[in-house]
Tab-separated table of C-alpha atoms in Angstrom:
chain	number	residue	atom	x	y	z
O	1	VAL	CA	-91.696	-11.044	108.639
O	2	GLY	CA	-91.036	-8.012	106.531
O	3	SER	CA	-87.625	-6.343	106.585
O	4	VAL	CA	-87.182	-2.875	108.034
O	5	THR	CA	-84.846	-0.469	106.260
O	6	ALA	CA	-83.284	2.266	108.386
O	7	THR	CA	-83.335	5.655	106.782
O	8	HIS	CA	-81.005	8.573	107.342
O	9	PRO	CA	-82.725	11.608	108.964
O	10	SER	CA	-82.056	13.687	105.866
O	11	ASP	CA	-83.785	11.122	103.626
O	12	ALA	CA	-87.205	12.221	104.874
O	13	GLU	CA	-86.664	15.845	103.873
O	14	LYS	CA	-88.203	17.579	100.946
O	15	PRO	CA	-86.245	16.705	97.769
O	16	SER	CA	-83.347	19.053	97.087
O	17	SER	CA	-83.266	21.377	94.132
O	18	GLN	CA	-80.621	20.791	91.479
O	19	PHE	CA	-78.733	23.861	92.694
O	20	GLU	CA	-78.652	22.579	96.296
O	21	GLU	CA	-77.309	19.238	95.120
O	22	GLU	CA	-74.597	20.942	93.088
O	23	LEU	CA	-73.579	23.063	96.079
O	24	ALA	CA	-73.416	20.003	98.329
O	25	GLY	CA	-71.227	18.303	95.742
O	26	ALA	CA	-68.824	21.227	95.330
O	27	PRO	CA	-65.212	20.207	96.125
O	28	LEU	CA	-63.954	21.804	99.337
O	29	TRP	CA	-60.714	22.844	97.656
O	30	THR	CA	-62.645	25.318	95.505
O	31	VAL	CA	-63.864	27.096	98.647
O	32	VAL	CA	-60.354	27.208	100.137
O	33	TRP	CA	-58.701	28.315	96.892
O	34	VAL	CA	-61.075	31.146	95.980
O	35	PHE	CA	-61.444	32.615	99.446
O	36	GLY	CA	-57.759	32.109	100.220
O	37	ALA	CA	-56.910	34.117	97.109
O	38	ALA	CA	-59.367	36.797	98.213
O	39	PHE	CA	-57.718	37.065	101.640
O	40	LEU	CA	-54.284	37.392	100.061
O	41	ALA	CA	-55.531	40.129	97.731
O	42	LEU	CA	-57.030	42.011	100.670
O	43	ALA	CA	-53.828	41.698	102.682
O	44	LEU	CA	-51.887	43.187	99.757
O	45	VAL	CA	-54.317	46.100	99.424
O	46	ARG	CA	-54.151	46.801	103.178
O	47	ALA	CA	-50.347	46.788	103.029
O	48	LEU	CA	-50.265	49.286	100.157
O	49	SER	CA	-52.931	51.686	101.464
O	50	SER	CA	-53.707	53.016	104.934
O	51	ASP	CA	-56.998	54.680	103.936
O	52	PRO	CA	-59.685	52.926	106.057
O	53	VAL	CA	-62.539	53.834	103.686
O	54	LEU	CA	-60.637	52.469	100.700
O	55	GLY	CA	-59.801	49.378	102.721
O	56	ARG	CA	-63.438	48.679	103.574
O	57	LEU	CA	-64.615	49.334	100.041
O	58	THR	CA	-61.941	47.044	98.641
O	59	THR	CA	-62.875	44.377	101.171
O	60	ALA	CA	-66.474	44.495	99.998
O	61	LEU	CA	-65.588	44.407	96.300
O	62	VAL	CA	-62.989	41.634	96.539
O	63	SER	CA	-65.118	39.469	98.836
O	64	SER	CA	-68.222	39.904	96.686
O	65	SER	CA	-66.292	39.136	93.512
O	66	ALA	CA	-64.825	36.000	95.095
O	67	MET	CA	-68.278	34.852	96.159
O	68	LEU	CA	-69.834	35.397	92.728
O	69	PHE	CA	-66.869	33.835	90.933
O	70	TRP	CA	-67.061	30.761	93.152
O	71	VAL	CA	-70.834	30.303	92.735
O	72	PHE	CA	-70.754	30.592	88.964
O	73	ARG	CA	-67.692	28.361	88.628
O	74	VAL	CA	-68.753	25.470	90.852
O	75	THR	CA	-72.313	25.179	89.580
O	76	PRO	CA	-73.495	24.905	85.966
O	77	HIS	CA	-76.438	27.278	85.738
O	78	GLN	CA	-77.895	26.188	82.424
O	79	GLY	CA	-81.585	25.649	82.900
O	80	HIS	CA	-81.698	27.014	86.455
O	81	ARG	CA	-84.536	29.322	87.316
O	82	LEU	CA	-83.937	32.352	89.529
O	83	ARG	CA	-86.162	30.883	92.252
O	84	GLU	CA	-84.075	27.719	92.248
O	85	LEU	CA	-80.918	29.758	92.822
O	86	LEU	CA	-82.427	31.893	95.587
O	87	GLY	CA	-84.424	29.157	97.263
O	88	GLU	CA	-88.180	29.019	97.647
O	89	ALA	CA	-89.872	31.636	99.791
O	90	PRO	CA	-90.513	30.517	103.381
O	91	ARG	CA	-93.974	29.145	104.044
O	92	ALA	CA	-96.310	31.201	106.198
O	93	SER	CA	-95.769	28.801	109.120
O	94	ASP	CA	-91.989	29.248	108.874
O	95	TRP	CA	-91.976	33.010	109.414
O	96	VAL	CA	-92.651	32.727	113.139
O	97	THR	CA	-89.695	30.359	113.494
O	98	LEU	CA	-87.479	32.557	111.330
O	99	LEU	CA	-88.276	35.726	113.278
O	100	GLY	CA	-87.829	33.812	116.530
O	101	VAL	CA	-84.330	32.714	115.492
O	102	VAL	CA	-83.407	36.279	114.522
O	103	ALA	CA	-84.700	37.615	117.864
O	104	ALA	CA	-82.854	34.894	119.780
O	105	ASN	CA	-79.578	35.758	118.023
O	106	LEU	CA	-79.988	39.453	118.769
O	107	GLY	CA	-80.888	38.667	122.367
O	108	LEU	CA	-77.807	36.475	122.759
O	109	GLY	CA	-75.571	39.252	121.463
O	110	VAL	CA	-77.048	41.824	123.836
O	111	ALA	CA	-76.848	39.380	126.771
O	112	LEU	CA	-73.167	38.628	126.102
O	113	VAL	CA	-72.324	42.328	125.839
O	114	GLU	CA	-74.048	42.990	129.175
O	115	LEU	CA	-72.425	39.947	130.754
O	116	GLY	CA	-69.043	41.224	129.631
O	117	ARG	CA	-69.770	44.646	131.098
O	118	ILE	CA	-70.751	43.126	134.452
O	119	THR	CA	-67.976	40.522	134.732
O	120	GLY	CA	-65.208	42.337	132.880
O	121	ILE	CA	-64.763	39.338	130.568
O	122	PRO	CA	-64.986	40.336	126.861
O	123	TRP	CA	-67.351	37.636	125.575
O	124	VAL	CA	-67.889	39.629	122.387
O	125	ALA	CA	-65.139	41.681	120.757
O	126	ALA	CA	-65.930	45.292	119.956
O	127	ALA	CA	-66.591	45.923	116.268
O	128	PRO	CA	-63.567	47.676	114.712
O	129	TRP	CA	-65.707	49.438	112.101
O	130	ARG	CA	-65.549	53.227	112.444
O	131	MET	CA	-67.559	54.973	109.778
O	132	ALA	CA	-66.528	58.193	108.134
O	133	THR	CA	-68.674	61.092	109.312
O	134	SER	CA	-68.886	63.177	106.141
O	135	GLY	CA	-68.061	63.445	102.467
O	136	VAL	CA	-67.529	60.669	99.955
O	137	GLY	CA	-66.167	58.381	102.657
O	138	ALA	CA	-69.458	58.453	104.551
O	139	ILE	CA	-71.431	57.669	101.386
O	140	LEU	CA	-69.122	54.760	100.546
O	141	ASP	CA	-69.343	53.437	104.091
O	142	VAL	CA	-73.153	53.456	104.086
O	143	ALA	CA	-73.257	51.853	100.634
O	144	THR	CA	-70.776	49.181	101.751
O	145	LEU	CA	-72.806	48.403	104.867
O	146	VAL	CA	-76.053	48.068	102.933
O	147	VAL	CA	-74.785	46.166	99.891
O	148	PHE	CA	-72.066	44.040	101.419
O	149	VAL	CA	-72.766	43.576	105.137
O	150	ALA	CA	-76.567	43.350	104.861
O	151	LEU	CA	-76.927	41.548	101.516
O	152	LEU	CA	-73.890	39.946	99.885
O	153	ALA	CA	-72.014	38.685	102.954
O	154	PRO	CA	-75.036	36.807	104.377
O	155	VAL	CA	-75.738	35.255	100.973
O	156	ALA	CA	-72.112	34.123	100.665
O	157	GLU	CA	-72.154	32.685	104.184
O	158	GLU	CA	-75.352	30.744	103.527
O	159	LEU	CA	-74.016	29.319	100.266
O	160	VAL	CA	-70.700	28.236	101.799
O	161	PHE	CA	-71.578	27.221	105.359
O	162	ARG	CA	-75.119	25.875	104.979
O	163	GLY	CA	-75.165	25.133	101.241
O	164	VAL	CA	-71.814	23.332	101.008
O	165	LEU	CA	-70.190	22.560	104.363
O	166	PHE	CA	-73.238	21.677	106.452
O	167	ARG	CA	-74.876	19.585	103.715
O	168	LYS	CA	-71.610	17.828	102.762
O	169	TRP	CA	-70.574	17.044	106.351
O	170	ARG	CA	-74.107	16.040	107.295
O	171	ARG	CA	-73.993	13.393	104.568
O	172	THR	CA	-70.481	12.143	105.320
O	173	LEU	CA	-70.253	12.579	109.124
O	174	GLY	CA	-73.905	12.495	110.168
O	175	PRO	CA	-76.375	15.256	111.088
O	176	VAL	CA	-75.032	16.031	114.576
O	177	LYS	CA	-71.346	16.188	113.628
O	178	GLY	CA	-72.127	18.128	110.457
O	179	LEU	CA	-74.176	20.625	112.441
O	180	PHE	CA	-71.518	21.058	115.117
O	181	LEU	CA	-68.494	21.249	112.810
O	182	SER	CA	-69.985	23.759	110.357
O	183	SER	CA	-71.238	25.949	113.223
O	184	VAL	CA	-67.917	25.982	115.072
O	185	LEU	CA	-66.029	26.826	111.878
O	186	PHE	CA	-68.541	29.610	111.199
O	187	GLY	CA	-67.745	31.065	114.625
O	188	VAL	CA	-63.969	30.610	114.395
O	189	LEU	CA	-63.729	32.467	111.097
O	190	HIS	CA	-65.486	35.460	112.666
O	191	GLY	CA	-62.664	35.946	115.165
O	192	GLY	CA	-63.612	37.946	118.245
O	193	THR	CA	-67.308	37.131	117.933
O	194	MET	CA	-66.672	33.385	117.872
O	195	LEU	CA	-69.063	32.285	120.627
O	196	PRO	CA	-72.242	34.123	119.514
O	197	LEU	CA	-71.525	33.436	115.842
O	198	ALA	CA	-71.017	29.717	116.484
O	199	VAL	CA	-74.406	29.629	118.217
O	200	SER	CA	-75.816	31.722	115.389
O	201	GLY	CA	-74.432	29.305	112.785
O	202	LEU	CA	-76.042	26.455	114.679
O	203	SER	CA	-79.412	28.201	114.622
O	204	TRP	CA	-79.193	29.002	110.889
O	205	ALA	CA	-78.347	25.384	110.061
O	206	LEU	CA	-81.309	24.148	112.100
O	207	LEU	CA	-83.509	26.762	110.431
O	208	TYR	CA	-82.358	25.616	106.998
O	209	THR	CA	-83.087	22.010	107.941
O	210	ARG	CA	-86.626	22.998	108.923
O	211	THR	CA	-87.480	25.378	106.083
O	212	ARG	CA	-85.219	24.019	103.295
O	213	THR	CA	-84.713	27.510	101.903
């Protein structure tokens, strides 16, 4: 009678790239230290200046710098190709799933806003961002939204929450606990939008597990 060896669910996945393995092996203290220092720097800037445009611009610059510093410090990039750092492009069959997840997240947000309007319970906190309407402030606000909110912040979140936390906790705690814990933390750190962002984090982790990019 031959022996049967049980395999972990993640063992059947496509082999990880070197960059993914290095992210999964990054010590958690490096995440806490770098982003904790960034939060302290932002708190100092906010205390010294009441200009909202300057505050948002500084937030974008400090957060982006912290992200880039962390990535280049925790992973040796010698020999890495750009595609390995960015992840492979989704396969044609993955685009339907990806667009479906995006639509589901948007639908959840709209549904919670409407539910809050009907019941009077604020399921989703109102966004505090008020853009400048003219001048240099308006230009800086648009640039910050495009560069930071639409590009750099999502990249940082994927690297930290899916690249490090989800992969590390999935290996040490198991796939279900790793999925749940990383998703809840993702929601908690977004404050007033905790519920939809926790669900969103869950969907992105599942999407990463499926597409591996």
